[in-house]
Amino acid sequence: MYDGKQVRPAYRQLVDWVESTSPESLAQKKQEAEALFRRIGITFAVYGEGGDTERLIPFDMMPRVFTEAEWRKLERGVKQRARALNAFLYDVYHRAEIVRAGVVPADLVFRNEAYEPAVVGIEPPGRVYSHIVGIDIVRTGPEDFFVLEDNCRTPSGVSYMLENREIMMRMFPELFRSSRILPVDDYPQRLRRTLASVAPRKCDGEPVSVILSPGSFNSAYYEHSFLADQMGIEIVEGQDLFVQGEFVYMRTTEGPRRVDVIYRRIDDSFLDPLCFRPDSMLGVPGLMNVYRSGGVTICSAPGAGVADDKAIYIYVPDMIRFYLGETPILKNVQTWKCGDPSDRKYVLENLKDLVVKEVHGSGGYGMLVGPKSTKEQIDAYAERIKADPGDFIAQPTLALSTCPTFEDSEGLAPRHVDLRPFCLVGQEVHLCAGGLTRVALKEGSLVVNSSQGGGVKDTWVLAD
Amino acid sequence: MRLSVRHSTLYQFDAPMRFVTQSHRLTPASNGCQKVIDWQVSAEGAEFGASFVDGAGDLISTMTLQGPVERITVVVEGTVETSSGDGILRGHREIVSPLVYLEATHATQPNRAMLDLRDLAVGGADGPLDRAHRLAGAVADAIAYTPGATTPQTTAAEALELGQGVCQDHAHTLIALAIAAELPARYVTGYLWTEGGGETAEASHAWAEIHVGRLGWIGFDPANRCCPDERYIRLGSGRDAREAAPIRGVSRGGGGEALDVSVVVAQQ
């Protein structure tokens, strides 16, 4: 927010607003916002804490602001990355040219847990595997954006982006009247069009899309039903679908209805007991055969996870050069592979300054933030790395940008933020003008995951 | 050798099922050692569809049947012209990287005892082909053919500890050992003609393939201490018995089911 000592122009209007509003009135607004969230029912299951796991993700009223010019650069970078990731996925399930060319090591692809032999050689419509790419980005300077990680399977959080905006508009309509803020509420309809644009080749009419959810016990069920509602499509569970002959059908009160596109929110291994885990009750028997024979599209495609692995991440800039012949617009964070002996030596010697992550982990679980850890924690983590070095990567702790955030005792205070914009990939590639800004609410903390005490903010792109 | 196959699987349900869905890997592919003359999979009242050839070159098809279903018989009939190719899988069209078959599954996870057996078997071996042969011999020595001693859920580690098993256990154990020796290995199903012919328990058979450098995939049948020859028809493959299964099915709505499998392989 701050440009040296000066408030950046994009934030000027917001700062004027905060300064002209009394602390009491702000406190009241904060309570109102929380009440709205509770009424809507956005809660988030936190794993690993025991007890009551449903809780509210803290919402911060102070939005994060981008100018349109800043955003356009980010947009080009995210779309470029989304195209390269999809090209990589098509390639590794076909001729694997990038492996033959020696750009990405064969073992990293073919021996990857997320590599799915069952989909080798199949042609997903439009050659798209990851239809919703969520790219986690941090900013370290005015022009410096770094990608922390790519999410090619089902990046969560889009419902927060939409609800945060909804609540801000309800509570502060005057801010939206005086600023031209690019809309995010077209996201559900764009997602719906994206899904329709990847209808299978055997679909001969208006494509029917559904959301396949594991059910109401899942922590993200709210988001599944919210999106289904916003898109105007059905939300189904495995038992609502069945395979007959060439196609997948949904049971409805008017009889079976053919389904063309399935936006699934269940993991690969549960999709079909005849192809993956035989004990899965969440999936649809025969679904993978219909998919592989071109009778239905599954979004994201089974096997898409091989592109968002933290060990593969290192090679994304190479993918951009290899498939697109372009220079990467967004930078990767320098990453050390603990499986590599010289990298490992460096990592073990510098743990107190590094962030170490599990290669297959996500959600901020099981990571070490060196500068925030005790010597005992660091020593214990070093033992884990030595036991399975290939399972870990390390990155420097970045000087993340901060964003003004309401804090109970201090009023506005700087807190570290990251950003997850959502990129849709179908016949066209589209980036929603906003995203989920996650904020580390603890002073000085760099971990923004909601499971680790992070909160969320609205993200504004101001039109030029 | 011209071999004819008749393979029927009868499912009898305690109570009528609402529906039955099966994924079939029941059609052999023609390759350098086998030419499919005619082949047919049928089941009365069932609908077949959603067929495709997967990355490993297997034809997969889907069978669905709406209930109430009390019983169903899946019948496979066909004729294949076979020849011997020293166990080498020649002319088989597939695009899956062999490296995929270096990853163990639950059934083929090597344990300490296997690592010891591997070390014992391959000590002083001359190249990957020799290592593969020695591993196959070690499995044949370590696991005595004993029908009924294991179940379809038995893992390689369990079978080795028991020292008894059937062709599935031999194949799983050989795969586990090969993976432990950094040789890609996979499970293969098929049919085996035996002298004297007629119906035998081993007619529906399974063995392992090990990827040996430039030679590519080579079959090893530890149960019979040989490499597949003209007596064998190769049906399909996977990383273990579950992935390679000729029939994977789900029946919903009723109680239990009884299964009756009969396989006849005859020389024409």
XYZ file of C-alpha atoms in Angstrom:
732
model
C 0.000 0.000 0.000
C 2.787 2.352 0.838
C 5.085 3.767 -1.807
C 8.023 4.807 0.335
C 6.290 6.956 2.943
C 3.501 7.948 0.557
C 0.206 6.166 0.337
C -0.033 4.645 -3.138
C -2.557 6.535 -5.264
C -4.727 3.459 -5.700
C -5.359 3.417 -1.962
C -5.909 7.189 -1.617
C -9.651 7.066 -1.697
C -9.841 4.209 0.787
C -7.541 5.949 3.220
C -9.651 9.091 3.014
C -12.650 6.962 3.783
C -11.047 5.304 6.812
C -9.818 8.627 8.132
C -13.250 10.191 7.836
C -14.999 7.280 9.561
C -15.065 6.988 13.356
C -13.434 3.964 15.028
C -16.785 3.096 16.627
C -18.496 3.032 13.299
C -15.725 0.862 11.815
C -15.983 -1.553 14.736
C -19.703 -1.766 14.172
C -19.214 -2.448 10.465
C -16.806 -5.235 11.329
C -19.441 -6.858 13.529
C -22.029 -6.493 10.797
C -19.731 -8.177 8.312
C -19.154 -11.108 10.634
C -22.854 -11.459 11.252
C -23.469 -11.530 7.497
C -20.891 -14.261 7.005
C -22.389 -16.337 9.780
C -25.853 -15.945 8.346
C -24.694 -17.020 4.906
C -22.910 -19.864 6.568
C -19.417 -19.653 5.161
C -17.361 -21.637 7.554
C -14.246 -23.558 6.941
C -13.161 -26.888 8.376
C -9.774 -26.727 9.988
C -7.940 -29.999 10.141
C -5.500 -31.047 12.805
C -6.890 -28.931 15.649
C -9.375 -31.384 17.124
C -12.720 -30.481 18.615
C -15.147 -28.303 16.727
C -13.583 -27.987 13.313
C -16.076 -25.657 11.661
C -15.171 -22.054 12.056
C -15.459 -18.729 10.332
C -12.589 -17.473 8.230
C -11.835 -13.999 9.545
C -12.803 -11.335 7.030
C -10.949 -8.056 6.861
C -12.916 -5.070 5.584
C -9.954 -3.238 4.139
C -9.723 -4.371 0.520
C -6.562 -5.007 -1.399
C -6.292 -2.730 -4.415
C -4.658 -3.118 -7.831
C -4.631 -0.560 -10.592
C -5.818 -1.833 -13.939
C -2.323 -1.406 -15.392
C -0.818 -3.555 -12.633
C -3.551 -6.080 -13.128
C -3.087 -6.380 -16.899
C 0.494 -7.466 -16.400
C -0.521 -10.025 -13.813
C -3.271 -11.214 -16.123
C -0.877 -11.820 -19.000
C 1.407 -13.732 -16.666
C -1.306 -15.929 -15.166
C -2.868 -16.760 -18.538
C 0.540 -17.597 -19.941
C 1.166 -19.957 -17.058
C -2.262 -21.600 -17.359
C -1.675 -22.274 -21.074
C 1.765 -23.752 -20.421
C 0.506 -25.997 -17.615
C -2.208 -27.402 -19.871
C 0.251 -27.924 -22.721
C 2.491 -29.796 -20.286
C -0.374 -32.028 -19.161
C -1.321 -32.915 -22.725
C 2.306 -33.634 -23.527
C 3.077 -35.915 -20.557
C 0.009 -38.034 -21.336
C 1.016 -38.344 -24.992
C 4.491 -38.142 -26.521
C 6.175 -36.472 -23.536
C 8.350 -34.328 -25.802
C 9.465 -32.224 -22.840
C 10.924 -35.343 -21.234
C 12.530 -36.541 -24.491
C 14.083 -33.106 -24.884
C 15.644 -33.465 -21.438
C 13.902 -30.377 -20.051
C 11.957 -32.166 -17.276
C 13.384 -35.351 -15.700
C 11.432 -38.507 -16.631
C 11.234 -39.806 -13.058
C 9.647 -36.602 -11.835
C 6.784 -37.085 -14.286
C 6.264 -40.822 -14.682
C 7.035 -41.819 -11.116
C 4.975 -38.990 -9.690
C 2.169 -40.060 -7.387
C -0.214 -37.784 -9.276
C 0.661 -39.195 -12.712
C -2.281 -41.291 -13.824
C -1.401 -44.131 -16.262
C -5.114 -44.802 -16.837
C -5.483 -41.613 -18.908
C -2.428 -41.976 -21.123
C -3.313 -41.350 -24.745
C -6.845 -40.020 -24.288
C -7.920 -36.734 -25.921
C -9.758 -34.374 -23.570
C -11.873 -31.798 -25.469
C -9.784 -28.784 -26.421
C -6.776 -30.619 -24.948
C -7.624 -28.932 -21.658
C -6.842 -30.759 -18.416
C -6.982 -27.968 -15.871
C -10.075 -25.839 -16.485
C -9.733 -23.722 -13.374
C -6.171 -22.777 -12.571
C -5.583 -21.056 -9.242
C -2.137 -19.497 -9.079
C -0.859 -18.296 -5.718
C 1.082 -15.081 -6.103
C 3.027 -12.830 -3.771
C 4.361 -9.403 -4.430
C 7.743 -8.265 -3.195
C 8.015 -4.915 -4.956
C 6.091 -2.605 -7.295
C 6.945 -4.682 -10.370
C 7.882 -7.940 -8.713
C 5.328 -10.718 -8.634
C 6.356 -14.241 -7.712
C 4.345 -17.425 -8.104
C 4.319 -19.487 -4.903
C 2.451 -22.444 -6.309
C 0.079 -23.584 -9.026
C -3.232 -25.315 -8.308
C -4.432 -27.320 -11.296
C -6.942 -29.642 -9.651
C -9.721 -27.826 -7.835
C -8.405 -24.589 -6.393
C -10.805 -23.715 -3.593
C -11.753 -20.291 -2.357
C -13.670 -18.842 -5.272
C -16.811 -18.624 -3.148
C -14.921 -16.376 -0.734
C -13.912 -14.107 -3.596
C -17.564 -13.758 -4.602
C -18.966 -13.474 -1.082
C -16.328 -10.997 0.057
C -17.323 -8.742 -2.820
C -21.009 -9.216 -2.141
C -20.602 -8.228 1.483
C -18.409 -5.235 0.685
C -21.002 -3.992 -1.794
C -23.794 -4.384 0.718
C -21.923 -2.661 3.502
C -20.126 0.111 1.624
C -22.213 0.959 -1.441
C -20.767 4.499 -1.416
C -17.266 3.149 -2.122
C -18.530 1.276 -5.169
C -20.353 4.355 -6.425
C -17.285 6.566 -6.270
C -14.718 4.055 -7.588
C -14.864 2.052 -10.773
C -14.095 -1.414 -9.524
C -14.007 -4.204 -12.111
C -16.680 -6.824 -11.416
C -16.043 -10.382 -10.236
C -19.670 -11.456 -10.145
C -19.543 -12.629 -13.760
C -17.348 -15.529 -12.640
C -20.122 -18.154 -12.244
C -21.519 -17.495 -15.725
C -18.015 -17.538 -17.204
C -17.347 -20.843 -15.471
C -20.593 -22.187 -16.851
C -19.582 -21.148 -20.376
C -16.122 -22.620 -19.886
C -17.634 -25.970 -18.899
C -20.011 -25.907 -21.889
C -17.108 -25.079 -24.212
C -15.376 -28.372 -23.371
C -18.391 -30.610 -24.015
C -17.351 -34.058 -25.266
C -17.252 -34.866 -28.964
C -20.243 -37.174 -28.608
C -22.419 -34.346 -27.235
C -24.833 -33.305 -29.973
C -27.078 -30.762 -28.231
C -26.903 -28.060 -25.571
C -24.351 -29.442 -23.084
C -25.609 -30.368 -19.627
C -23.091 -29.628 -16.863
C -23.236 -30.680 -13.210
C -21.107 -30.297 -10.085
C -20.147 -33.631 -8.550
C -19.670 -33.203 -4.791
C -18.684 -35.728 -2.124
C -21.692 -34.494 -0.151
C -22.667 -32.230 2.696
C -20.085 -33.639 5.115
C -17.277 -32.231 2.998
C -15.678 -29.038 4.280
C -16.097 -27.316 0.902
C -19.742 -28.344 0.405
C -20.824 -24.770 0.907
C -18.746 -23.721 -2.092
C -20.071 -26.588 -4.230
C -23.699 -25.714 -3.611
C -23.020 -21.985 -3.856
C -21.415 -22.378 -7.291
C -24.137 -24.742 -8.526
C -26.720 -22.208 -7.448
C -24.892 -19.280 -9.054
C -24.355 -21.166 -12.312
C -27.848 -22.558 -12.390
C -26.699 -26.155 -12.734
C -27.391 -29.258 -10.658
C -25.226 -30.353 -7.747
C -25.048 -34.141 -7.612
C -23.382 -36.879 -5.612
C -22.038 -40.122 -7.061
C -25.224 -42.041 -6.340
C -27.238 -39.555 -8.450
C -25.292 -40.531 -11.573
C -25.078 -43.817 -13.425
C -23.494 -45.173 -16.569
C -25.491 -46.878 -19.265
C -24.076 -47.859 -22.629
C -22.012 -44.977 -23.985
C -23.024 -42.225 -21.543
C -23.450 -40.955 -17.996
C -26.949 -40.076 -16.811
C -28.351 -38.157 -13.869
C -31.451 -39.415 -12.084
C -34.131 -36.736 -12.095
C -37.792 -36.698 -11.211
C -38.518 -36.624 -14.946
C -36.355 -39.662 -15.614
C -32.716 -40.056 -16.629
C -30.965 -37.056 -18.174
C -27.677 -37.312 -20.038
C -24.754 -35.428 -18.492
C -22.028 -34.009 -20.737
C -19.670 -32.133 -18.436
C -18.872 -32.960 -14.820
C -17.207 -30.305 -12.690
C -16.008 -32.671 -10.016
C -15.000 -31.709 -6.539
C -13.863 -35.195 -5.536
C -10.339 -36.547 -5.859
C -9.183 -38.744 -8.730
C -8.931 -41.857 -6.579
C -12.618 -41.697 -5.640
C -14.039 -41.001 -9.117
C -14.763 -44.540 -10.251
C -14.461 -47.790 -8.261
C -13.933 -49.713 -11.529
C -10.788 -47.727 -12.341
C -9.435 -46.437 -9.049
C -10.205 -47.269 -5.401
C -12.690 -50.165 -5.455
C -14.105 -49.105 -2.080
C -15.131 -45.645 -3.265
C -18.790 -44.967 -2.597
C -18.460 -41.327 -3.729
C -17.809 -42.060 -7.371
C -19.689 -43.442 -10.350
C -18.940 -47.001 -11.564
C -17.899 -46.870 -15.222
C -17.415 -43.077 -15.306
C -13.766 -43.317 -16.353
C -14.636 -45.587 -19.285
C -17.232 -43.120 -20.551
C -14.716 -40.308 -20.081
C -11.944 -42.130 -21.895
C -14.204 -43.082 -24.787
C -15.293 -39.442 -25.260
C -18.818 -39.612 -23.803
C -18.350 -37.125 -20.956
C -15.856 -34.451 -19.914
C -14.427 -34.411 -16.400
C -13.173 -31.045 -15.087
C -10.447 -31.005 -13.973
C -9.216 -33.981 -15.966
C -8.079 -36.992 -13.951
C -4.289 -36.893 -13.730
C -4.081 -33.064 -13.840
C -2.346 -33.081 -10.458
C 1.002 -33.965 -11.987
C 1.349 -30.341 -13.136
C 0.902 -28.684 -9.730
C 3.316 -30.816 -7.790
C 5.888 -28.688 -5.952
C 8.732 -30.602 -7.609
C 7.265 -29.895 -11.070
C 6.741 -26.221 -10.144
C 10.458 -25.610 -10.597
C 10.091 -26.383 -14.302
C 7.097 -24.164 -15.115
C 9.242 -21.317 -16.536
C 10.936 -23.937 -18.743
C 7.495 -25.165 -19.849
C 6.553 -21.633 -20.899
C 9.677 -21.377 -23.043
C 9.316 -24.945 -24.370
C 5.628 -24.935 -25.370
C 4.893 -21.272 -25.989
C 8.303 -19.961 -27.015
C 7.698 -17.000 -24.710
C 9.594 -15.394 -21.852
C 7.907 -16.068 -18.495
C 6.113 -12.949 -17.263
C 5.730 -14.094 -13.647
C 8.771 -15.244 -11.732
C 9.210 -18.436 -9.794
C 10.523 -18.286 -6.266
C 14.015 -19.735 -6.078
C 13.575 -23.334 -4.986
C 16.019 -25.875 -3.646
C 15.283 -29.576 -4.166
C 16.239 -31.513 -1.072
C 16.561 -34.621 -3.249
C 19.595 -33.003 -4.869
C 22.687 -33.519 -2.667
C 24.177 -30.030 -3.062
C 20.773 -28.340 -2.646
C 20.142 -30.485 0.423
C 23.435 -29.475 1.968
C 22.582 -25.805 1.480
C 19.077 -26.275 2.881
C 20.210 -28.121 5.989
C 22.824 -25.452 6.672
C 20.364 -22.588 6.245
C 17.105 -23.920 7.681
C 16.674 -20.952 9.993
C 16.318 -18.627 6.978
C 14.196 -20.859 4.704
C 10.653 -22.047 4.226
C 10.532 -25.819 3.705
C 7.499 -27.565 2.222
C 6.438 -31.118 1.563
C 6.481 -31.801 -2.179
C 3.021 -33.348 -2.181
C 1.589 -31.262 0.655
C -0.860 -28.414 0.462
C -2.757 -26.007 2.655
C 0.265 -24.924 4.653
C 0.290 -28.183 6.600
C 3.604 -29.774 7.497
C 5.759 -26.807 6.494
C 8.657 -25.219 8.329
C 9.014 -21.450 8.453
C 12.637 -21.191 9.547
C 12.710 -17.617 10.928
C 9.611 -18.341 13.054
C 10.750 -21.703 14.401
C 12.632 -22.738 17.531
C 15.931 -24.592 17.354
C 14.158 -27.777 18.488
C 11.570 -27.473 15.699
C 14.302 -26.877 13.135
C 16.359 -29.833 14.359
C 13.325 -32.115 14.280
C 12.486 -30.952 10.760
C 16.066 -31.542 9.620
C 15.667 -35.187 10.633
C 12.524 -35.475 8.502
C 14.373 -34.026 5.515
C 17.281 -36.426 5.971
C 14.890 -39.396 6.167
C 13.075 -38.586 2.878
C 14.941 -35.792 1.105
C 13.001 -36.209 -2.149
C 9.805 -35.253 -0.331
C 10.919 -31.708 0.459
C 11.695 -28.439 -1.279
C 12.912 -25.201 0.290
C 12.448 -21.553 -0.626
C 13.777 -18.290 0.760
C 11.469 -16.311 3.042
C 10.351 -13.476 0.815
C 9.848 -9.892 1.894
C 6.124 -10.170 1.145
C 4.190 -7.047 0.488
C 1.860 -5.936 3.217
C -1.598 -4.530 2.989
C -3.372 -2.355 5.581
C -5.521 -4.576 7.722
C -7.864 -3.778 10.589
C -6.418 -4.918 13.846
C -8.347 -4.749 17.115
C -5.904 -2.714 19.183
C -3.926 -0.834 16.550
C -6.518 0.205 14.007
C -4.956 -0.218 10.576
C -1.701 -2.156 10.588
C 0.370 -3.738 7.826
C -0.104 -7.486 7.412
C 1.409 -9.842 4.838
C -0.837 -10.912 1.969
C -0.880 -13.244 -0.990
C -3.286 -13.521 -3.880
C -5.032 -16.388 -5.624
C -6.602 -15.267 -8.887
C -8.776 -17.760 -10.770
C -8.084 -18.458 -14.418
C -10.679 -20.276 -16.533
C -9.466 -22.410 -19.430
C -11.849 -23.725 -22.080
C -12.054 -22.699 -25.706
C -10.866 -19.344 -24.350
C -8.645 -18.382 -21.446
C -10.103 -15.835 -19.029
C -8.807 -14.337 -15.798
C -11.378 -13.024 -13.342
C -10.521 -9.403 -12.382
C -10.002 -10.026 -8.711
C -9.291 -13.060 -6.623
C -8.868 -14.290 -3.144
C -6.512 -12.170 -1.071
C -5.385 -14.087 1.944
C -3.850 -12.214 4.850
C -1.651 -13.422 7.710
C -3.470 -11.857 10.658
C -0.702 -12.426 13.173
C 1.798 -9.604 13.188
C 4.892 -10.549 11.209
C 3.456 -13.933 10.171
C 4.074 -15.080 6.612
C 1.601 -17.964 6.601
C -1.695 -16.932 5.057
C -3.462 -20.306 4.926
C -6.845 -20.164 6.598
C -5.983 -23.414 8.336
C -3.045 -21.606 9.966
C -4.690 -18.448 11.249
C -5.073 -16.530 8.013
C -7.961 -14.329 6.952
C -9.402 -13.035 3.691
C -10.027 -9.668 2.027
C -11.822 -8.389 -1.011
C -9.539 -7.722 -3.990
C -10.200 -4.649 -6.113
C -9.020 -3.888 -9.602
C -9.625 -0.170 -10.213
C -10.505 0.661 -13.791
C -8.187 3.224 -15.440
C -0.664 -72.910 -32.653
C -4.354 -72.174 -33.113
C -6.094 -71.921 -29.745
C -9.768 -71.566 -29.033
C -11.030 -70.098 -25.760
C -14.359 -70.321 -24.034
C -14.429 -68.369 -20.775
C -17.682 -67.920 -18.934
C -18.336 -66.127 -15.658
C -21.669 -66.665 -13.944
C -22.824 -64.216 -11.281
C -25.701 -65.421 -9.143
C -27.170 -62.844 -6.759
C -28.872 -63.643 -3.437
C -31.380 -60.891 -4.070
C -32.075 -59.082 -7.376
C -29.662 -56.215 -8.112
C -30.779 -52.722 -9.147
C -27.978 -52.503 -11.627
C -24.701 -54.111 -12.605
C -21.796 -52.168 -14.138
C -18.603 -53.839 -15.301
C -15.392 -52.739 -16.934
C -14.014 -55.465 -19.207
C -10.438 -56.080 -20.225
C -11.456 -59.248 -22.002
C -10.236 -58.815 -25.571
C -6.671 -59.713 -26.557
C -4.726 -57.393 -28.833
C -2.959 -58.797 -31.874
C 0.821 -58.542 -31.658
C 3.951 -60.232 -32.985
C 3.164 -63.467 -31.147
C -0.600 -63.668 -31.378
C -3.142 -62.889 -34.070
C -6.777 -62.658 -33.063
C -8.879 -64.586 -35.619
C -12.253 -63.987 -34.014
C -13.316 -62.817 -30.574
C -16.603 -62.050 -28.917
C -17.763 -60.972 -25.466
C -21.466 -61.295 -24.721
C -23.971 -61.321 -21.871
C -27.677 -61.790 -22.305
C -29.701 -58.625 -21.700
C -26.643 -56.433 -21.141
C -25.702 -53.258 -22.967
C -22.113 -52.839 -24.146
C -20.480 -49.494 -24.881
C -17.862 -46.899 -23.912
C -15.020 -48.898 -25.497
C -11.518 -47.603 -26.101
C -7.921 -48.736 -26.248
C -5.911 -47.570 -23.249
C -2.318 -46.347 -23.203
C -1.002 -49.863 -22.525
C -2.723 -51.167 -25.656
C -5.622 -53.001 -23.971
C -9.156 -52.829 -25.359
C -11.477 -51.840 -22.523
C -15.240 -52.042 -22.774
C -18.137 -51.257 -20.452
C -21.098 -53.498 -19.713
C -24.216 -52.212 -17.985
C -27.364 -53.987 -16.992
C -30.425 -52.385 -15.414
C -32.196 -54.421 -12.753
C -33.751 -56.336 -11.392
C -30.881 -58.700 -12.177
C -30.850 -62.135 -10.569
C -28.066 -63.714 -12.557
C -25.824 -62.878 -15.425
C -23.293 -64.850 -17.450
C -20.461 -63.085 -19.237
C -19.252 -65.301 -22.073
C -15.974 -64.837 -23.921
C -15.377 -66.911 -27.030
C -12.649 -66.644 -29.599
C -9.781 -68.047 -31.579
C -6.171 -66.860 -31.617
C -3.228 -67.954 -33.762
C -0.128 -67.955 -31.548
C 3.602 -68.332 -32.038
C 6.575 -68.413 -29.702
C 8.686 -65.302 -29.348
C 11.055 -66.257 -26.525
C 8.726 -64.470 -24.142
C 9.456 -61.109 -25.720
C 6.392 -58.942 -26.272
C 6.891 -57.918 -29.907
C 4.781 -55.646 -32.022
C 2.443 -54.608 -29.200
C 1.159 -51.048 -29.681
C 1.355 -49.048 -26.468
C 2.534 -45.613 -25.357
C 2.776 -45.779 -21.560
C 6.294 -45.080 -20.308
C 7.892 -48.154 -18.676
C 8.917 -45.894 -15.766
C 5.288 -45.900 -14.630
C 5.803 -49.562 -13.723
C 8.553 -48.782 -11.235
C 5.944 -47.591 -8.746
C 4.651 -50.287 -6.416
C 1.002 -50.620 -5.439
C -0.342 -51.909 -2.130
C -0.190 -55.470 -3.509
C 3.367 -55.195 -4.839
C 5.055 -53.169 -2.093
C 8.484 -54.689 -1.421
C 9.401 -55.375 2.209
C 12.614 -56.242 4.002
C 12.374 -59.963 3.244
C 12.031 -59.174 -0.452
C 15.042 -56.899 -0.450
C 17.041 -59.739 1.091
C 15.706 -62.208 -1.484
C 16.526 -59.744 -4.250
C 20.106 -59.361 -3.024
C 20.484 -63.116 -2.781
C 19.038 -63.677 -6.264
C 20.802 -61.001 -8.292
C 24.225 -61.193 -6.645
C 26.760 -61.555 -9.484
C 24.064 -61.310 -12.159
C 25.178 -60.302 -15.639
C 22.918 -57.486 -16.835
C 19.197 -56.803 -16.493
C 18.001 -59.858 -18.468
C 19.968 -62.183 -16.231
C 18.664 -60.348 -13.168
C 15.083 -60.786 -14.374
C 15.559 -64.523 -14.982
C 17.138 -65.007 -11.574
C 14.349 -63.120 -9.825
C 11.727 -65.257 -11.586
C 13.572 -68.400 -10.494
C 13.799 -67.121 -6.919
C 10.031 -66.542 -6.801
C 9.323 -70.041 -8.130
C 11.585 -71.469 -5.414
C 10.160 -69.318 -2.634
C 6.431 -69.803 -3.247
C 5.027 -73.310 -3.701
C 1.958 -73.593 -5.920
C -0.798 -74.225 -3.392
C -4.385 -73.443 -4.381
C -6.497 -72.141 -1.506
C -3.602 -70.928 0.642
C -4.096 -67.271 -0.337
C -6.979 -64.983 -1.346
C -7.276 -62.357 -4.117
C -6.428 -59.740 -1.457
C -3.148 -61.366 -0.403
C -0.175 -59.062 -1.000
C 3.211 -60.084 -2.370
C 4.777 -59.618 1.065
C 2.196 -61.896 2.685
C 2.521 -64.599 0.031
C 6.293 -64.627 0.330
C 6.108 -64.969 4.091
C 3.619 -67.808 3.720
C 5.712 -69.512 1.050
C 2.547 -70.649 -0.721
C 0.215 -69.239 -3.331
C -1.164 -69.322 -6.858
C -0.182 -67.578 -10.089
C -1.412 -64.192 -8.808
C 0.927 -64.421 -5.825
C 3.847 -65.505 -7.996
C 3.270 -62.568 -10.330
C 2.843 -60.003 -7.525
C 5.993 -61.195 -5.792
C 8.029 -61.117 -8.976
C 6.802 -57.572 -9.691
C 7.763 -56.468 -6.175
C 11.239 -57.985 -6.513
C 11.785 -56.513 -9.963
C 10.755 -53.037 -8.755
C 13.135 -53.426 -5.833
C 15.829 -54.200 -8.415
C 14.878 -51.034 -10.379
C 13.348 -53.037 -13.235
C 9.881 -51.920 -14.395
C 7.422 -54.803 -13.988
C 3.723 -55.419 -14.519
C 0.950 -57.912 -14.082
C -0.384 -59.729 -17.145
C -3.531 -61.787 -17.468
C -4.314 -64.332 -20.148
C -5.109 -67.902 -21.026
C -2.851 -70.946 -20.969
C -3.260 -74.122 -22.991
C -2.016 -77.200 -21.189
C -1.186 -80.670 -22.545
C -4.119 -82.971 -22.117
C -6.315 -79.939 -22.550
C -9.794 -79.659 -21.159
C -10.700 -77.521 -18.198
C -7.993 -76.707 -15.681
C -7.840 -74.314 -12.771
C -4.835 -72.601 -14.312
C -6.409 -72.013 -17.732
C -7.270 -68.467 -16.643
C -3.753 -67.464 -15.941
C -1.524 -64.601 -14.831
C 2.175 -63.886 -15.034
C 4.525 -60.914 -14.970
C 6.330 -58.854 -17.588
C 9.640 -57.190 -16.833
C 11.021 -54.364 -18.947
C 14.583 -55.176 -19.934
C 16.330 -52.315 -21.699
C 16.259 -52.527 -25.494
C 14.488 -55.889 -25.539
C 11.449 -54.214 -24.030
C 8.833 -56.207 -22.157
C 9.568 -59.883 -21.488
C 7.085 -62.278 -19.931
C 8.038 -64.472 -16.971
C 5.750 -67.148 -15.586
C 7.245 -68.238 -12.266
C 4.340 -70.626 -11.628
C 5.465 -72.710 -14.616
C 9.159 -71.766 -14.509
C 9.133 -70.534 -18.099
C 8.619 -67.565 -20.377
C 5.310 -67.352 -22.256
C 5.349 -69.198 -25.588
C 2.770 -70.339 -28.147
C 0.642 -71.931 -25.392
C -0.136 -68.478 -23.989
C -2.710 -65.875 -25.001
C -2.011 -62.421 -23.586
C -5.156 -60.523 -22.542
C -4.205 -57.342 -20.678
C -1.905 -55.715 -18.142
C -1.739 -53.397 -15.146
C 0.490 -52.611 -12.196
C -1.157 -55.383 -10.173
C -3.971 -57.922 -10.343
C -6.635 -55.354 -9.548
C -5.586 -52.948 -12.294
C -5.191 -55.747 -14.841
C -8.361 -57.638 -13.870
C -10.293 -58.969 -16.894
C -13.541 -57.986 -15.162
C -14.015 -55.226 -12.595
C -17.598 -54.817 -11.530
C -20.002 -53.197 -9.128
C -23.467 -54.524 -8.397
C -25.827 -52.406 -6.373
C -28.972 -53.141 -4.537
C -28.946 -56.762 -3.405
C -27.012 -58.923 -1.004
C -24.146 -61.248 -1.734
C -23.153 -62.921 -4.942
C -21.861 -66.327 -5.962
C -19.370 -66.623 -8.763
C -18.755 -69.556 -11.080
C -15.896 -69.270 -13.569
C -15.110 -71.792 -16.246
C -12.315 -71.559 -18.788
C -11.626 -74.028 -21.587
C -8.602 -73.552 -23.832
C -8.322 -76.047 -26.683
C -5.975 -76.557 -29.601
C -7.734 -76.540 -32.955
